[in-house]
Tab-separated table of N, CA and C in Angstrom:
chain	number	residue	atom	x	y	z
A	1	MET	N	-38.468	1.969	43.841
A	1	MET	CA	-37.638	2.046	42.645
A	1	MET	C	-36.318	2.599	42.996
A	2	LYS	N	-35.285	1.806	42.670
A	2	LYS	CA	-33.934	2.286	43.007
A	2	LYS	C	-33.388	2.948	41.686
A	3	CYS	N	-32.439	2.328	41.059
A	3	CYS	CA	-31.829	3.001	39.895
A	3	CYS	C	-32.163	2.203	38.604
A	4	ALA	N	-32.063	2.989	37.529
A	4	ALA	CA	-32.308	2.379	36.210
A	4	ALA	C	-30.968	2.016	35.580
A	5	VAL	N	-30.932	0.952	34.829
A	5	VAL	CA	-29.719	0.511	34.199
A	5	VAL	C	-29.808	0.935	32.675
A	6	ALA	N	-28.742	1.472	32.215
A	6	ALA	CA	-28.675	1.896	30.752
A	6	ALA	C	-27.366	1.365	30.207
A	7	SER	N	-27.424	0.920	29.008
A	7	SER	CA	-26.251	0.399	28.295
A	7	SER	C	-26.054	1.234	27.052
A	8	ALA	N	-24.840	1.737	26.869
A	8	ALA	CA	-24.494	2.532	25.655
A	8	ALA	C	-23.364	1.842	24.915
A	9	VAL	N	-23.486	1.803	23.636
A	9	VAL	CA	-22.499	1.139	22.840
A	9	VAL	C	-22.043	2.164	21.720
A	10	THR	N	-20.773	2.358	21.600
A	10	THR	CA	-20.301	3.271	20.576
A	10	THR	C	-20.245	2.502	19.274
A	11	LEU	N	-20.831	3.102	18.193
A	11	LEU	CA	-20.895	2.434	16.928
A	11	LEU	C	-20.519	3.386	15.795
A	12	MET	N	-19.248	3.312	15.354
A	12	MET	CA	-18.709	4.044	14.227
A	12	MET	C	-19.051	5.542	14.308
A	13	GLY	N	-18.618	6.201	15.339
A	13	GLY	CA	-18.753	7.623	15.433
A	13	GLY	C	-20.051	8.149	15.951
A	14	GLY	N	-21.052	7.291	16.122
A	14	GLY	CA	-22.324	7.733	16.665
A	14	GLY	C	-22.626	6.953	17.917
A	15	TRP	N	-23.712	7.236	18.518
A	15	TRP	CA	-24.059	6.516	19.732
A	15	TRP	C	-25.331	5.678	19.503
A	16	LEU	N	-25.270	4.416	19.858
A	16	LEU	CA	-26.436	3.580	19.809
A	16	LEU	C	-26.774	3.308	21.284
A	17	CYS	N	-27.839	3.802	21.730
A	17	CYS	CA	-28.153	3.667	23.150
A	17	CYS	C	-29.339	2.703	23.354
A	18	LEU	N	-29.053	1.801	24.217
A	18	LEU	CA	-30.134	0.876	24.582
A	18	LEU	C	-30.479	1.231	26.044
A	19	SER	N	-31.631	1.810	26.210
A	19	SER	CA	-32.060	2.202	27.508
A	19	SER	C	-33.202	1.290	27.996
A	20	THR	N	-32.895	0.460	28.929
A	20	THR	CA	-33.928	-0.433	29.382
A	20	THR	C	-33.958	-0.286	30.918
A	21	PRO	N	-35.019	0.354	31.414
A	21	PRO	CA	-35.114	0.518	32.833
A	21	PRO	C	-35.490	-0.844	33.477
A	22	VAL	N	-34.705	-1.228	34.483
A	22	VAL	CA	-34.968	-2.425	35.236
A	22	VAL	C	-35.084	-2.021	36.671
A	23	LEU	N	-36.188	-2.356	37.245
A	23	LEU	CA	-36.351	-2.000	38.638
A	23	LEU	C	-35.603	-2.991	39.484
A	24	ALA	N	-34.905	-2.506	40.470
A	24	ALA	CA	-34.162	-3.414	41.340
A	24	ALA	C	-35.138	-3.876	42.436
A	25	GLN	N	-35.807	-4.857	42.110
A	25	GLN	CA	-36.783	-5.411	43.043
A	25	GLN	C	-36.308	-6.794	43.450
A	26	GLU	N	-36.844	-7.260	44.527
A	26	GLU	CA	-36.465	-8.586	45.056
A	26	GLU	C	-36.929	-9.652	44.073
A	27	THR	N	-38.046	-9.465	43.413
A	27	THR	CA	-38.573	-10.461	42.522
A	27	THR	C	-38.601	-9.885	41.075
A	28	ALA	N	-37.538	-9.971	40.369
A	28	ALA	CA	-37.421	-9.544	38.987
A	28	ALA	C	-38.199	-10.467	38.066
A	29	GLN	N	-38.823	-9.897	37.113
A	29	GLN	CA	-39.616	-10.713	36.147
A	29	GLN	C	-38.697	-11.427	35.192
A	30	PRO	N	-38.758	-12.738	35.038
A	30	PRO	CA	-37.900	-13.474	34.117
A	30	PRO	C	-38.067	-12.975	32.679
A	31	ALA	N	-39.239	-12.580	32.312
A	31	ALA	CA	-39.489	-12.048	30.950
A	31	ALA	C	-38.688	-10.777	30.750
A	32	ASP	N	-38.609	-9.875	31.770
A	32	ASP	CA	-37.866	-8.648	31.654
A	32	ASP	C	-36.403	-8.951	31.516
A	33	LEU	N	-35.864	-9.835	32.322
A	33	LEU	CA	-34.462	-10.200	32.214
A	33	LEU	C	-34.136	-10.793	30.866
A	34	GLU	N	-34.991	-11.611	30.351
A	34	GLU	CA	-34.766	-12.228	29.032
A	34	GLU	C	-34.738	-11.176	27.909
A	35	THR	N	-35.654	-10.191	28.060
A	35	THR	CA	-35.725	-9.118	27.053
A	35	THR	C	-34.400	-8.314	27.063
A	36	VAL	N	-33.887	-8.025	28.292
A	36	VAL	CA	-32.625	-7.302	28.396
A	36	VAL	C	-31.553	-8.108	27.769
A	37	ARG	N	-31.484	-9.422	28.081
A	37	ARG	CA	-30.406	-10.259	27.492
A	37	ARG	C	-30.515	-10.263	25.986
A	38	GLU	N	-31.679	-10.367	25.433
A	38	GLU	CA	-31.831	-10.373	23.939
A	38	GLU	C	-31.342	-9.045	23.322
A	39	GLU	N	-31.675	-7.963	23.989
A	39	GLU	CA	-31.203	-6.669	23.482
A	39	GLU	C	-29.708	-6.533	23.554
A	40	LEU	N	-29.101	-7.040	24.617
A	40	LEU	CA	-27.663	-6.989	24.765
A	40	LEU	C	-26.994	-7.842	23.751
A	41	VAL	N	-27.543	-9.026	23.499
A	41	VAL	CA	-26.959	-9.910	22.440
A	41	VAL	C	-27.083	-9.247	21.113
A	42	ALA	N	-28.276	-8.658	20.810
A	42	ALA	CA	-28.408	-7.982	19.551
A	42	ALA	C	-27.438	-6.820	19.399
A	43	ALA	N	-27.230	-6.070	20.441
A	43	ALA	CA	-26.269	-4.933	20.370
A	43	ALA	C	-24.853	-5.450	20.175
A	44	LYS	N	-24.484	-6.518	20.855
A	44	LYS	CA	-23.184	-7.087	20.685
A	44	LYS	C	-22.968	-7.562	19.242
A	45	LEU	N	-23.951	-8.209	18.658
A	45	LEU	CA	-23.841	-8.641	17.282
A	45	LEU	C	-23.730	-7.430	16.330
A	46	ALA	N	-24.492	-6.403	16.647
A	46	ALA	CA	-24.399	-5.182	15.755
A	46	ALA	C	-23.070	-4.552	15.832
A	47	VAL	N	-22.451	-4.504	16.994
A	47	VAL	CA	-21.131	-3.944	17.138
A	47	VAL	C	-20.106	-4.784	16.372
A	48	GLN	N	-20.186	-6.090	16.523
A	48	GLN	CA	-19.274	-6.997	15.803
A	48	GLN	C	-19.393	-6.828	14.284
A	49	GLU	N	-20.670	-6.772	13.833
A	49	GLU	CA	-20.893	-6.561	12.398
A	49	GLU	C	-20.318	-5.241	11.910
A	50	ALA	N	-20.481	-4.201	12.694
A	50	ALA	CA	-19.960	-2.885	12.338
A	50	ALA	C	-18.437	-2.916	12.255
A	51	ARG	N	-17.753	-3.621	13.197
A	51	ARG	CA	-16.330	-3.741	13.143
A	51	ARG	C	-15.873	-4.462	11.881
A	52	GLU	N	-16.570	-5.551	11.532
A	52	GLU	CA	-16.193	-6.295	10.400
A	52	GLU	C	-16.360	-5.431	9.117
A	53	VAL	N	-17.452	-4.664	9.046
A	53	VAL	CA	-17.696	-3.824	7.889
A	53	VAL	C	-16.601	-2.723	7.821
A	54	ALA	N	-16.243	-2.165	8.974
A	54	ALA	CA	-15.205	-1.140	9.031
A	54	ALA	C	-13.894	-1.694	8.591
A	55	GLU	N	-13.473	-2.890	9.065
A	55	GLU	CA	-12.264	-3.522	8.646
A	55	GLU	C	-12.222	-3.785	7.162
A	56	GLN	N	-13.354	-4.191	6.595
A	56	GLN	CA	-13.419	-4.422	5.162
A	56	GLN	C	-13.282	-3.101	4.362
A	57	ILE	N	-13.885	-2.082	4.860
A	57	ILE	CA	-13.775	-0.766	4.221
A	57	ILE	C	-12.321	-0.301	4.191
A	58	VAL	N	-11.638	-0.431	5.321
A	58	VAL	CA	-10.221	-0.030	5.465
A	58	VAL	C	-9.403	-0.882	4.450
A	59	LEU	N	-9.619	-2.195	4.419
A	59	LEU	CA	-8.856	-3.062	3.539
A	59	LEU	C	-9.106	-2.673	2.046
A	60	ASP	N	-10.373	-2.451	1.711
A	60	ASP	CA	-10.645	-2.012	0.349
A	60	ASP	C	-10.017	-0.693	0.021
A	61	ALA	N	-10.027	0.253	0.924
A	61	ALA	CA	-9.433	1.560	0.666
A	61	ALA	C	-7.884	1.453	0.511
A	62	ARG	N	-7.236	0.559	1.291
A	62	ARG	CA	-5.782	0.383	1.144
A	62	ARG	C	-5.486	-0.192	-0.211
A	63	GLN	N	-6.235	-1.207	-0.658
A	63	GLN	CA	-6.044	-1.771	-1.975
A	63	GLN	C	-6.240	-0.838	-3.101
A	64	GLN	N	-7.283	-0.010	-3.000
A	64	GLN	CA	-7.530	1.002	-3.991
A	64	GLN	C	-6.386	2.017	-4.004
A	65	ALA	N	-5.931	2.410	-2.850
A	65	ALA	CA	-4.826	3.399	-2.776
A	65	ALA	C	-3.561	2.830	-3.348
A	66	ASP	N	-3.301	1.577	-3.141
A	66	ASP	CA	-2.119	0.917	-3.732
A	66	ASP	C	-2.200	0.896	-5.262
A	67	ARG	N	-3.402	0.617	-5.775
A	67	ARG	CA	-3.601	0.584	-7.268
A	67	ARG	C	-3.380	2.002	-7.808
A	68	ILE	N	-3.953	2.998	-7.172
A	68	ILE	CA	-3.825	4.366	-7.638
A	68	ILE	C	-2.378	4.818	-7.564
A	69	ALA	N	-1.668	4.465	-6.481
A	69	ALA	CA	-0.288	4.836	-6.324
A	69	ALA	C	0.578	4.216	-7.374
A	70	SER	N	0.373	2.933	-7.719
A	70	SER	CA	1.192	2.319	-8.731
A	70	SER	C	0.948	2.949	-10.087
A	71	ARG	N	-0.311	3.323	-10.378
A	71	ARG	CA	-0.563	3.969	-11.665
A	71	ARG	C	-0.005	5.354	-11.707
A	72	ALA	N	-0.085	6.081	-10.587
A	72	ALA	CA	0.435	7.470	-10.519
A	72	ALA	C	1.980	7.466	-10.610
A	73	ALA	N	2.584	6.450	-10.015
A	73	ALA	CA	4.053	6.423	-9.984
A	73	ALA	C	4.668	6.207	-11.372
A	74	SER	N	3.919	5.425	-12.167
A	74	SER	CA	4.463	5.147	-13.523
A	74	SER	C	3.305	5.160	-14.509
A	75	PRO	N	2.820	6.353	-14.877
A	75	PRO	CA	1.639	6.426	-15.782
A	75	PRO	C	1.990	6.158	-17.266
A	76	ASP	N	3.257	6.158	-17.567
A	76	ASP	CA	3.624	6.001	-18.980
A	76	ASP	C	3.974	4.551	-19.327
A	77	SER	N	3.820	4.232	-20.545
A	77	SER	CA	4.085	2.901	-21.032
A	77	SER	C	5.379	2.916	-21.862
A	78	PRO	N	6.191	1.865	-21.800
A	78	PRO	CA	7.467	1.915	-22.568
A	78	PRO	C	7.310	1.903	-24.067
A	79	GLU	N	6.196	1.400	-24.578
A	79	GLU	CA	5.957	1.379	-26.026
A	79	GLU	C	5.700	2.806	-26.527
A	80	GLU	N	5.185	3.682	-25.691
A	80	GLU	CA	4.799	5.032	-26.089
A	80	GLU	C	5.956	6.016	-26.033
A	81	LEU	N	7.052	5.672	-25.376
A	81	LEU	CA	8.141	6.614	-25.135
A	81	LEU	C	9.428	6.223	-25.832
A	82	LEU	N	10.157	7.262	-26.287
A	82	LEU	CA	11.448	7.024	-26.860
A	82	LEU	C	12.464	6.999	-25.716
A	83	PRO	N	13.638	6.406	-25.941
A	83	PRO	CA	14.634	6.342	-24.858
A	83	PRO	C	14.945	7.624	-24.202
A	84	VAL	N	15.098	8.686	-24.959
A	84	VAL	CA	15.387	9.971	-24.378
A	84	VAL	C	14.202	10.478	-23.529
A	85	GLU	N	12.952	10.155	-23.926
A	85	GLU	CA	11.811	10.592	-23.151
A	85	GLU	C	11.773	9.790	-21.815
A	86	ILE	N	12.188	8.546	-21.836
A	86	ILE	CA	12.211	7.721	-20.618
A	86	ILE	C	13.195	8.315	-19.639
A	87	GLN	N	14.388	8.624	-20.165
A	87	GLN	CA	15.437	9.160	-19.242
A	87	GLN	C	15.098	10.546	-18.722
A	88	ARG	N	14.547	11.404	-19.546
A	88	ARG	CA	14.283	12.795	-19.176
A	88	ARG	C	12.880	12.957	-18.528
A	89	GLY	N	12.052	11.921	-18.603
A	89	GLY	CA	10.685	12.030	-18.038
A	89	GLY	C	10.748	12.356	-16.555
A	90	LYS	N	9.921	13.328	-16.130
A	90	LYS	CA	9.808	13.680	-14.762
A	90	LYS	C	9.034	12.594	-13.973
A	91	VAL	N	9.500	12.304	-12.767
A	91	VAL	CA	8.850	11.326	-11.932
A	91	VAL	C	8.533	11.984	-10.596
A	92	ALA	N	7.510	11.481	-9.946
A	92	ALA	CA	7.130	11.912	-8.618
A	92	ALA	C	7.094	10.644	-7.771
A	93	VAL	N	8.094	10.461	-6.983
A	93	VAL	CA	8.284	9.180	-6.235
A	93	VAL	C	8.438	9.487	-4.755
A	94	GLU	N	7.695	8.808	-3.912
A	94	GLU	CA	7.843	8.897	-2.481
A	94	GLU	C	7.712	7.495	-1.913
A	95	VAL	N	8.840	7.042	-1.346
A	95	VAL	CA	8.877	5.698	-0.748
A	95	VAL	C	9.335	5.856	0.703
A	96	ALA	N	8.559	5.402	1.629
A	96	ALA	CA	8.885	5.563	3.064
A	96	ALA	C	10.040	4.640	3.505
A	97	ALA	N	9.981	3.389	3.016
A	97	ALA	CA	11.045	2.447	3.415
A	97	ALA	C	11.062	1.357	2.334
A	98	GLY	N	11.947	1.490	1.370
A	98	GLY	CA	12.044	0.560	0.272
A	98	GLY	C	13.422	0.159	-0.025
A	99	THR	N	13.577	-1.057	-0.656
A	99	THR	CA	14.850	-1.518	-1.101
A	99	THR	C	15.239	-0.765	-2.399
A	100	VAL	N	16.432	-0.917	-2.803
A	100	VAL	CA	16.897	-0.291	-4.085
A	100	VAL	C	15.997	-0.712	-5.245
A	101	GLN	N	15.705	-1.979	-5.272
A	101	GLN	CA	14.859	-2.577	-6.331
A	101	GLN	C	13.440	-2.009	-6.291
A	102	GLU	N	12.828	-1.909	-5.105
A	102	GLU	CA	11.489	-1.349	-4.955
A	102	GLU	C	11.451	0.104	-5.348
A	103	ILE	N	12.438	0.867	-5.039
A	103	ILE	CA	12.492	2.308	-5.348
A	103	ILE	C	12.679	2.455	-6.905
A	104	ALA	N	13.584	1.634	-7.453
A	104	ALA	CA	13.852	1.718	-8.890
A	104	ALA	C	12.571	1.304	-9.672
A	105	THR	N	11.803	0.361	-9.151
A	105	THR	CA	10.566	-0.074	-9.776
A	105	THR	C	9.537	1.070	-9.779
A	106	ALA	N	9.525	1.895	-8.664
A	106	ALA	CA	8.619	2.994	-8.606
A	106	ALA	C	9.055	4.095	-9.562
A	107	ILE	N	10.325	4.180	-9.844
A	107	ILE	CA	10.854	5.287	-10.734
A	107	ILE	C	10.614	4.935	-12.195
A	108	MET	N	10.763	3.657	-12.573
A	108	MET	CA	10.701	3.286	-13.952
A	108	MET	C	9.219	3.140	-14.434
A	109	PRO	N	9.037	3.247	-15.770
A	109	PRO	CA	7.705	3.087	-16.385
A	109	PRO	C	7.179	1.620	-16.147
A	110	ILE	N	5.886	1.520	-16.363
A	110	ILE	CA	5.235	0.203	-16.243
A	110	ILE	C	5.893	-0.776	-17.263
A	111	ASN	N	6.013	-2.055	-16.880
A	111	ASN	CA	6.500	-3.110	-17.673
A	111	ASN	C	8.040	-3.123	-17.816
A	112	TRP	N	8.735	-2.221	-17.174
A	112	TRP	CA	10.174	-2.289	-17.162
A	112	TRP	C	10.590	-3.328	-16.143
A	113	ARG	N	11.551	-4.120	-16.494
A	113	ARG	CA	12.121	-5.062	-15.509
A	113	ARG	C	13.310	-4.424	-14.844
A	114	ILE	N	13.548	-4.808	-13.602
A	114	ILE	CA	14.691	-4.268	-12.864
A	114	ILE	C	15.559	-5.445	-12.429
A	115	MET	N	16.861	-5.404	-12.713
A	115	MET	CA	17.790	-6.399	-12.283
A	115	MET	C	18.853	-5.725	-11.397
A	116	VAL	N	19.015	-6.209	-10.227
A	116	VAL	CA	20.028	-5.662	-9.319
A	116	VAL	C	21.101	-6.704	-9.179
A	117	ASP	N	22.353	-6.353	-9.648
A	117	ASP	CA	23.455	-7.280	-9.641
A	117	ASP	C	24.537	-6.743	-8.708
A	118	VAL	N	24.508	-7.163	-7.483
A	118	VAL	CA	25.485	-6.722	-6.495
A	118	VAL	C	25.994	-7.955	-5.689
A	119	LYS	N	27.240	-7.884	-5.241
A	119	LYS	CA	27.810	-8.954	-4.447
A	119	LYS	C	27.382	-8.860	-3.010
A	120	ASP	N	27.201	-7.650	-2.453
A	120	ASP	CA	26.832	-7.430	-1.089
A	120	ASP	C	25.334	-7.623	-0.882
A	121	THR	N	24.885	-8.784	-0.407
A	121	THR	CA	23.447	-9.100	-0.243
A	121	THR	C	22.847	-8.188	0.826
A	122	ALA	N	23.607	-7.681	1.742
A	122	ALA	CA	23.030	-6.784	2.742
A	122	ALA	C	22.507	-5.505	2.083
A	123	LEU	N	23.157	-5.071	1.036
A	123	LEU	CA	22.727	-3.901	0.300
A	123	LEU	C	21.341	-4.136	-0.347
A	124	LEU	N	21.129	-5.361	-0.833
A	124	LEU	CA	19.844	-5.688	-1.425
A	124	LEU	C	18.739	-5.581	-0.428
A	125	GLN	N	18.974	-5.873	0.851
A	125	GLN	CA	17.946	-5.882	1.882
A	125	GLN	C	17.828	-4.554	2.599
A	126	ARG	N	18.797	-3.676	2.455
A	126	ARG	CA	18.801	-2.357	3.110
A	126	ARG	C	17.629	-1.533	2.640
A	127	ARG	N	16.971	-0.816	3.580
A	127	ARG	CA	15.785	-0.018	3.214
A	127	ARG	C	16.155	1.455	3.300
A	128	PHE	N	15.618	2.170	2.340
A	128	PHE	CA	15.878	3.619	2.208
A	128	PHE	C	14.580	4.396	2.174
A	129	GLN	N	14.651	5.601	2.674
A	129	GLN	CA	13.513	6.572	2.550
A	129	GLN	C	13.909	7.417	1.302
A	130	TYR	N	13.003	7.553	0.349
A	130	TYR	CA	13.378	8.233	-0.871
A	130	TYR	C	12.223	9.070	-1.408
A	131	VAL	N	12.548	10.336	-1.772
A	131	VAL	CA	11.557	11.250	-2.361
A	131	VAL	C	12.273	11.956	-3.502
A	132	SER	N	11.614	12.033	-4.660
A	132	SER	CA	12.190	12.754	-5.793
A	132	SER	C	11.078	13.224	-6.727
A	133	THR	N	11.348	14.382	-7.354
A	133	THR	CA	10.440	14.894	-8.415
A	133	THR	C	11.324	15.353	-9.581
A	134	LYS	N	12.423	14.722	-9.772
A	134	LYS	CA	13.372	15.065	-10.823
A	134	LYS	C	13.130	14.167	-12.063
A	135	SER	N	14.045	14.315	-12.992
A	135	SER	CA	14.000	13.407	-14.173
A	135	SER	C	14.244	12.006	-13.733
A	136	ARG	N	13.809	11.054	-14.514
A	136	ARG	CA	14.019	9.653	-14.144
A	136	ARG	C	15.465	9.314	-13.990
A	137	ASP	N	16.327	9.744	-14.953
A	137	ASP	CA	17.723	9.470	-14.931
A	137	ASP	C	18.408	10.067	-13.673
A	138	GLN	N	18.034	11.380	-13.416
A	138	GLN	CA	18.620	12.024	-12.207
A	138	GLN	C	18.121	11.387	-10.926
A	139	ALA	N	16.922	10.965	-10.849
A	139	ALA	CA	16.381	10.297	-9.717
A	139	ALA	C	17.131	8.994	-9.420
A	140	LEU	N	17.420	8.234	-10.504
A	140	LEU	CA	18.213	7.002	-10.356
A	140	LEU	C	19.636	7.331	-9.856
A	141	ARG	N	20.238	8.337	-10.443
A	141	ARG	CA	21.600	8.713	-10.035
A	141	ARG	C	21.612	9.118	-8.587
A	142	ASP	N	20.645	9.895	-8.156
A	142	ASP	CA	20.574	10.425	-6.771
A	142	ASP	C	20.404	9.202	-5.798
A	143	LEU	N	19.678	8.224	-6.248
A	143	LEU	CA	19.483	7.028	-5.407
A	143	LEU	C	20.726	6.161	-5.332
A	144	LEU	N	21.404	5.911	-6.470
A	144	LEU	CA	22.417	4.885	-6.584
A	144	LEU	C	23.818	5.346	-6.273
A	145	THR	N	24.162	6.542	-6.680
A	145	THR	CA	25.571	7.066	-6.534
A	145	THR	C	26.025	7.080	-5.118
A	146	PRO	N	25.254	7.553	-4.132
A	146	PRO	CA	25.752	7.562	-2.724
A	146	PRO	C	26.069	6.128	-2.187
A	147	ILE	N	25.484	5.134	-2.718
A	147	ILE	CA	25.710	3.759	-2.197
A	147	ILE	C	26.672	2.961	-3.120
A	148	GLY	N	27.312	3.644	-4.095
A	148	GLY	CA	28.287	3.014	-4.918
A	148	GLY	C	27.723	2.159	-6.005
A	149	LEU	N	26.520	2.464	-6.556
A	149	LEU	CA	25.968	1.706	-7.575
A	149	LEU	C	25.744	2.562	-8.830
A	150	LYS	N	25.608	1.923	-9.937
A	150	LYS	CA	25.345	2.612	-11.181
A	150	LYS	C	24.192	1.834	-11.937
A	151	HIS	N	23.644	2.501	-13.009
A	151	HIS	CA	22.598	1.938	-13.712
A	151	HIS	C	22.809	1.998	-15.217
A	152	GLN	N	22.149	1.056	-15.892
A	152	GLN	CA	22.255	1.006	-17.363
A	152	GLN	C	20.889	0.601	-17.947
A	153	TYR	N	20.456	1.285	-18.979
A	153	TYR	CA	19.170	0.972	-19.664
A	153	TYR	C	19.398	0.013	-20.814
A	154	PHE	N	18.474	-0.875	-20.987
A	154	PHE	CA	18.453	-1.757	-22.212
A	154	PHE	C	17.045	-1.648	-22.754
A	155	PHE	N	16.911	-0.710	-23.744
A	155	PHE	CA	15.610	-0.319	-24.326
A	155	PHE	C	15.064	-1.352	-25.281
A	156	ASP	N	15.959	-2.029	-26.040
A	156	ASP	CA	15.489	-2.816	-27.215
A	156	ASP	C	15.301	-4.322	-26.898
A	157	LEU	N	15.249	-4.754	-25.681
A	157	LEU	CA	15.055	-6.146	-25.376
A	157	LEU	C	13.612	-6.558	-25.625
A	158	ARG	N	13.470	-7.820	-26.135
A	158	ARG	CA	12.075	-8.378	-26.409
A	158	ARG	C	11.994	-9.744	-25.873
A	159	ASP	N	10.755	-10.147	-25.561
A	159	ASP	CA	10.511	-11.538	-25.146
A	159	ASP	C	10.318	-12.468	-26.340
A	160	GLU	N	9.945	-13.728	-26.102
A	160	GLU	CA	9.838	-14.721	-27.174
A	160	GLU	C	8.770	-14.357	-28.183
A	161	GLN	N	7.718	-13.632	-27.775
A	161	GLN	CA	6.651	-13.277	-28.705
A	161	GLN	C	6.973	-11.935	-29.409
A	162	GLY	N	8.132	-11.336	-29.165
A	162	GLY	CA	8.451	-10.097	-29.771
A	162	GLY	C	7.985	-8.872	-29.082
A	163	VAL	N	7.402	-9.032	-27.897
A	163	VAL	CA	6.881	-7.913	-27.147
A	163	VAL	C	8.063	-7.207	-26.412
A	164	SER	N	8.039	-5.884	-26.410
A	164	SER	CA	9.098	-5.117	-25.796
A	164	SER	C	9.162	-5.389	-24.298
A	165	ARG	N	10.350	-5.747	-23.828
A	165	ARG	CA	10.583	-6.047	-22.378
A	165	ARG	C	11.860	-5.340	-21.937
A	166	PRO	N	11.836	-3.993	-21.896
A	166	PRO	CA	13.050	-3.238	-21.546
A	166	PRO	C	13.531	-3.592	-20.149
A	167	LEU	N	14.823	-3.402	-19.893
A	167	LEU	CA	15.437	-3.785	-18.655
A	167	LEU	C	16.339	-2.663	-18.118
A	168	LEU	N	16.282	-2.432	-16.841
A	168	LEU	CA	17.227	-1.553	-16.124
A	168	LEU	C	18.137	-2.407	-15.259
A	169	VAL	N	19.404	-2.351	-15.477
A	169	VAL	CA	20.360	-3.116	-14.683
A	169	VAL	C	21.030	-2.158	-13.706
A	170	ILE	N	20.998	-2.532	-12.457
A	170	ILE	CA	21.694	-1.771	-11.391
A	170	ILE	C	22.857	-2.651	-10.892
A	171	SER	N	24.081	-2.124	-10.894
A	171	SER	CA	25.222	-2.930	-10.560
A	171	SER	C	26.253	-2.085	-9.763
A	172	GLN	N	27.204	-2.780	-9.179
A	172	GLN	CA	28.260	-2.099	-8.449
A	172	GLN	C	29.257	-1.539	-9.401
A	173	ARG	N	29.982	-0.536	-9.024
A	173	ARG	CA	30.963	0.124	-9.841
A	173	ARG	C	32.171	-0.724	-10.139
């Protein structure tokens, strides 16, 4: 008897060990080799299945986090708030790398439309890191003033069915 062969496979934080002693003899039993092959194939399939499950869990977690973040960023509805409440409402916004329109969307309540009207298209594509816990109006001013933009609220706009569709216009000075 020479040495025993052992195969270990890492599986999501734990160890799955397949220990199959195989004697290094001149005449190995075909049945023993086939058993080892079957166990290795089964282990490989188990690892692949675990990877797929882990990838799906990560994907589901990211989607759920995005849904929670969008609700947390704008928990209020425009029908429930008066114009002064919208402007003075405190926001908690953190954007790692977003355009002016993406950051403004995170600042404004749900169902608000954002229109960015600027001549410089490079400004539309420029990405900013932005964090604020101020009032909505102050957060918008802090975002827009340094880059030469201003904002204006249109609270009373409605769609064809009469549903409130307020608009925030961001434009150059």
